[in-house]
Amino acid sequence: FWAVHTAKYATSMRRANGNYVLILRSSNVQGSLLVCLLFDQDLNLISNITYDLGTPVFCYDIAENPADQSMILVARLSSSPYSQPLVIKLDAFGNLIWSKAIATSLSMSAIGSVLVKDNRYYFAGTNGYTIEFIPFVMVTDTSGTILNSETYTHVGQSTVFNSMIDMQDSMMI
């Protein structure tokens, strides 16, 4: 596999469906691709799937939906005028189900983490200008439709949300 691509960037690794999932950003002569590698518990390669989403993508986090064993990825489109968040859904075998760019009102937006809870996807990220960063949390259903989004404003501080933890009846960011 490694001889096929000219540059590799490991972006996120998680355990899902009893296997390990590694997401790579791979730049080759045709452009940037997203690669999903699935490994069993002994780290034997099960599958190697490449996604050409038509634009360079960098993945930040992966979560498994226990209801259907699908995986949800949060990524960033780096070819848009501003960094634009991207949500990608894969089935249990790593096949692409859908991908959706999230339109935001502020420049340089990024989603840093995803959490699956109560058959919904919870995202933490940052809407940012060149000077200050404004953290937000967004909730979608399993089709990627936005149900709610909250922005947390502040004065004089740069803040970035990087990860979320499920605390049974609440979440910590």
Tab-separated table of C-alpha atoms in Angstrom:
chain	number	residue	atom	x	y	z
A	1	PHE	CA	0.000	0.000	0.000
A	2	TRP	CA	2.659	2.525	0.977
A	3	ALA	CA	4.355	2.390	-2.426
A	4	VAL	CA	1.149	3.507	-4.165
A	5	HIS	CA	1.052	7.049	-2.730
A	6	THR	CA	3.691	9.768	-2.675
A	7	ALA	CA	2.787	11.327	0.691
A	8	LYS	CA	0.820	10.086	3.671
A	9	TYR	CA	-0.570	11.891	6.718
A	10	ALA	CA	-2.156	9.784	9.457
A	11	THR	CA	-4.975	11.869	10.843
A	12	SER	CA	-7.066	9.724	13.162
A	13	MET	CA	-7.181	6.190	14.545
A	14	ARG	CA	-9.958	4.599	16.562
A	15	ARG	CA	-11.183	1.191	17.545
A	16	ALA	CA	-14.568	0.470	15.954
A	17	ASN	CA	-16.553	-2.691	15.289
A	18	GLY	CA	-13.839	-4.728	17.047
A	19	ASN	CA	-11.233	-3.537	14.537
A	20	TYR	CA	-8.859	-0.602	14.263
A	21	VAL	CA	-9.700	2.170	11.813
A	22	LEU	CA	-6.948	4.434	10.506
A	23	ILE	CA	-7.821	7.432	8.322
A	24	LEU	CA	-5.064	8.872	6.130
A	25	ARG	CA	-4.781	11.878	3.893
A	26	SER	CA	-2.842	10.716	0.866
A	27	SER	CA	-1.506	13.126	-1.735
A	28	ASN	CA	-0.609	11.602	-5.067
A	29	VAL	CA	-0.143	13.005	-8.576
A	30	GLN	CA	-3.916	13.229	-9.132
A	31	GLY	CA	-4.588	15.224	-5.947
A	32	SER	CA	-5.452	14.600	-2.323
A	33	LEU	CA	-7.439	11.515	-1.372
A	34	LEU	CA	-8.833	10.194	1.903
A	35	VAL	CA	-7.882	6.595	2.715
A	36	CYS	CA	-9.542	4.280	5.251
A	37	LEU	CA	-7.518	1.303	6.483
A	38	LEU	CA	-9.211	-1.358	8.610
A	39	PHE	CA	-7.043	-3.662	10.750
A	40	ASP	CA	-8.074	-6.651	12.852
A	41	GLN	CA	-7.016	-7.063	16.497
A	42	ASP	CA	-3.636	-8.473	15.385
A	43	LEU	CA	-3.129	-5.468	13.079
A	44	ASN	CA	-3.594	-7.484	9.878
A	45	LEU	CA	-4.944	-5.295	7.077
A	46	ILE	CA	-8.607	-6.154	6.370
A	47	SER	CA	-9.456	-3.467	3.832
A	48	ASN	CA	-7.954	-0.445	2.106
A	49	ILE	CA	-10.542	1.969	0.696
A	50	THR	CA	-9.727	5.253	-1.038
A	51	TYR	CA	-12.266	8.077	-1.313
A	52	ASP	CA	-11.919	10.777	-3.928
A	53	LEU	CA	-14.156	13.544	-2.580
A	54	GLY	CA	-13.010	15.939	-5.309
A	55	THR	CA	-11.050	18.192	-2.981
A	56	PRO	CA	-8.248	17.914	-0.388
A	57	VAL	CA	-9.622	16.722	2.975
A	58	PHE	CA	-8.051	16.392	6.424
A	59	CYS	CA	-9.826	14.154	8.984
A	60	TYR	CA	-9.836	15.051	12.699
A	61	ASP	CA	-11.925	12.467	14.529
A	62	ILE	CA	-13.902	9.225	14.148
A	63	ALA	CA	-16.799	7.830	16.190
A	64	GLU	CA	-18.754	4.596	15.904
A	65	ASN	CA	-22.550	4.487	15.983
A	66	PRO	CA	-23.343	1.349	18.000
A	67	ALA	CA	-26.891	1.217	16.579
A	68	ASP	CA	-25.727	0.195	13.081
A	69	GLN	CA	-21.905	-0.018	13.499
A	70	SER	CA	-21.464	2.837	11.009
A	71	MET	CA	-18.660	5.341	11.497
A	72	ILE	CA	-18.892	9.116	11.401
A	73	LEU	CA	-15.827	11.195	10.521
A	74	VAL	CA	-15.281	14.906	10.947
A	75	ALA	CA	-12.970	16.547	8.477
A	76	ARG	CA	-12.002	19.865	6.935
A	77	LEU	CA	-12.110	20.840	3.271
A	78	SER	CA	-8.822	22.616	2.715
A	79	SER	CA	-9.483	23.757	-0.856
A	80	SER	CA	-12.451	26.009	-0.125
A	81	PRO	CA	-11.811	29.763	0.268
A	82	TYR	CA	-12.048	29.220	4.035
A	83	SER	CA	-11.598	25.968	5.896
A	84	GLN	CA	-15.024	24.330	5.732
A	85	PRO	CA	-16.163	21.487	8.003
A	86	LEU	CA	-17.066	18.172	6.367
A	87	VAL	CA	-19.040	15.282	7.889
A	88	ILE	CA	-18.498	11.828	6.361
A	89	LYS	CA	-20.490	8.663	7.122
A	90	LEU	CA	-19.025	5.204	6.448
A	91	ASP	CA	-20.658	1.810	6.901
A	92	ALA	CA	-19.164	-0.852	9.208
A	93	PHE	CA	-16.829	-1.981	6.398
A	94	GLY	CA	-15.520	1.519	5.599
A	95	ASN	CA	-17.648	2.118	2.485
A	96	LEU	CA	-18.765	5.711	1.913
A	97	ILE	CA	-22.477	6.270	2.655
A	98	TRP	CA	-22.546	10.075	2.360
A	99	SER	CA	-20.481	13.206	2.912
A	100	LYS	CA	-21.787	16.712	3.619
A	101	ALA	CA	-20.026	20.057	3.803
A	102	ILE	CA	-21.342	22.191	6.664
A	103	ALA	CA	-21.992	25.802	5.703
A	104	THR	CA	-20.963	28.212	8.429
A	105	SER	CA	-21.343	31.954	8.760
A	106	LEU	CA	-17.778	32.560	9.929
A	107	SER	CA	-14.457	31.965	8.217
A	108	MET	CA	-11.903	29.293	9.135
A	109	SER	CA	-14.420	26.925	10.733
A	110	ALA	CA	-13.376	23.471	11.902
A	111	ILE	CA	-14.979	20.549	13.714
A	112	GLY	CA	-12.472	18.997	16.106
A	113	SER	CA	-14.398	16.049	17.496
A	114	VAL	CA	-17.531	13.926	17.187
A	115	LEU	CA	-19.486	11.902	19.731
A	116	VAL	CA	-22.363	9.501	19.024
A	117	LYS	CA	-25.052	9.460	21.705
A	118	ASP	CA	-28.765	8.584	21.694
A	119	ASN	CA	-28.651	7.939	17.919
A	120	ARG	CA	-27.484	11.511	17.259
A	121	TYR	CA	-24.116	13.009	16.334
A	122	TYR	CA	-22.642	15.704	18.572
A	123	PHE	CA	-19.863	17.868	17.146
A	124	ALA	CA	-17.533	20.338	18.872
A	125	GLY	CA	-15.665	22.864	16.805
A	126	THR	CA	-14.569	26.428	16.320
A	127	ASN	CA	-15.794	29.264	14.142
A	128	GLY	CA	-12.832	31.560	13.839
A	129	TYR	CA	-11.744	34.901	12.550
A	130	THR	CA	-8.085	35.719	12.114
A	131	ILE	CA	-7.797	36.935	15.720
A	132	GLU	CA	-10.404	35.258	17.930
A	133	PHE	CA	-11.925	31.806	17.936
A	134	ILE	CA	-15.560	31.157	18.846
A	135	PRO	CA	-16.327	27.586	19.969
A	136	PHE	CA	-19.580	25.874	18.989
A	137	VAL	CA	-21.427	22.591	19.506
A	138	MET	CA	-23.678	21.162	16.796
A	139	VAL	CA	-26.137	18.249	16.903
A	140	THR	CA	-27.331	16.326	13.836
A	141	ASP	CA	-29.463	13.285	13.227
A	142	THR	CA	-27.888	10.203	11.621
A	143	SER	CA	-28.547	11.588	8.120
A	144	GLY	CA	-26.462	14.706	8.850
A	145	THR	CA	-29.420	17.096	9.162
A	146	ILE	CA	-28.587	19.824	11.699
A	147	LEU	CA	-30.954	19.720	14.689
A	148	ASN	CA	-29.289	22.345	16.868
A	149	SER	CA	-26.175	24.502	17.031
A	150	GLU	CA	-24.921	26.613	19.937
A	151	THR	CA	-22.118	29.172	19.842
A	152	TYR	CA	-20.259	30.142	23.005
A	153	THR	CA	-19.081	33.743	22.780
A	154	HIS	CA	-16.449	35.348	24.934
A	155	VAL	CA	-14.229	38.425	24.942
A	156	GLY	CA	-10.462	38.535	24.580
A	157	GLN	CA	-9.786	34.788	24.615
A	158	SER	CA	-8.850	32.277	21.939
A	159	THR	CA	-10.686	29.009	22.570
A	160	VAL	CA	-10.734	25.764	20.607
A	161	PHE	CA	-12.860	22.668	21.354
A	162	ASN	CA	-10.800	19.550	20.614
A	163	SER	CA	-12.601	16.571	22.178
A	164	MET	CA	-15.779	15.462	23.913
A	165	ILE	CA	-16.391	12.816	26.576
A	166	ASP	CA	-19.684	10.996	27.158
A	167	MET	CA	-20.616	11.269	30.841
A	168	GLN	CA	-23.821	9.152	30.689
A	169	ASP	CA	-26.342	11.948	31.301
A	170	SER	CA	-24.178	14.781	29.965
A	171	MET	CA	-21.055	15.532	27.936
A	172	MET	CA	-17.808	17.253	28.763
A	173	ILE	CA	-15.870	19.285	26.173
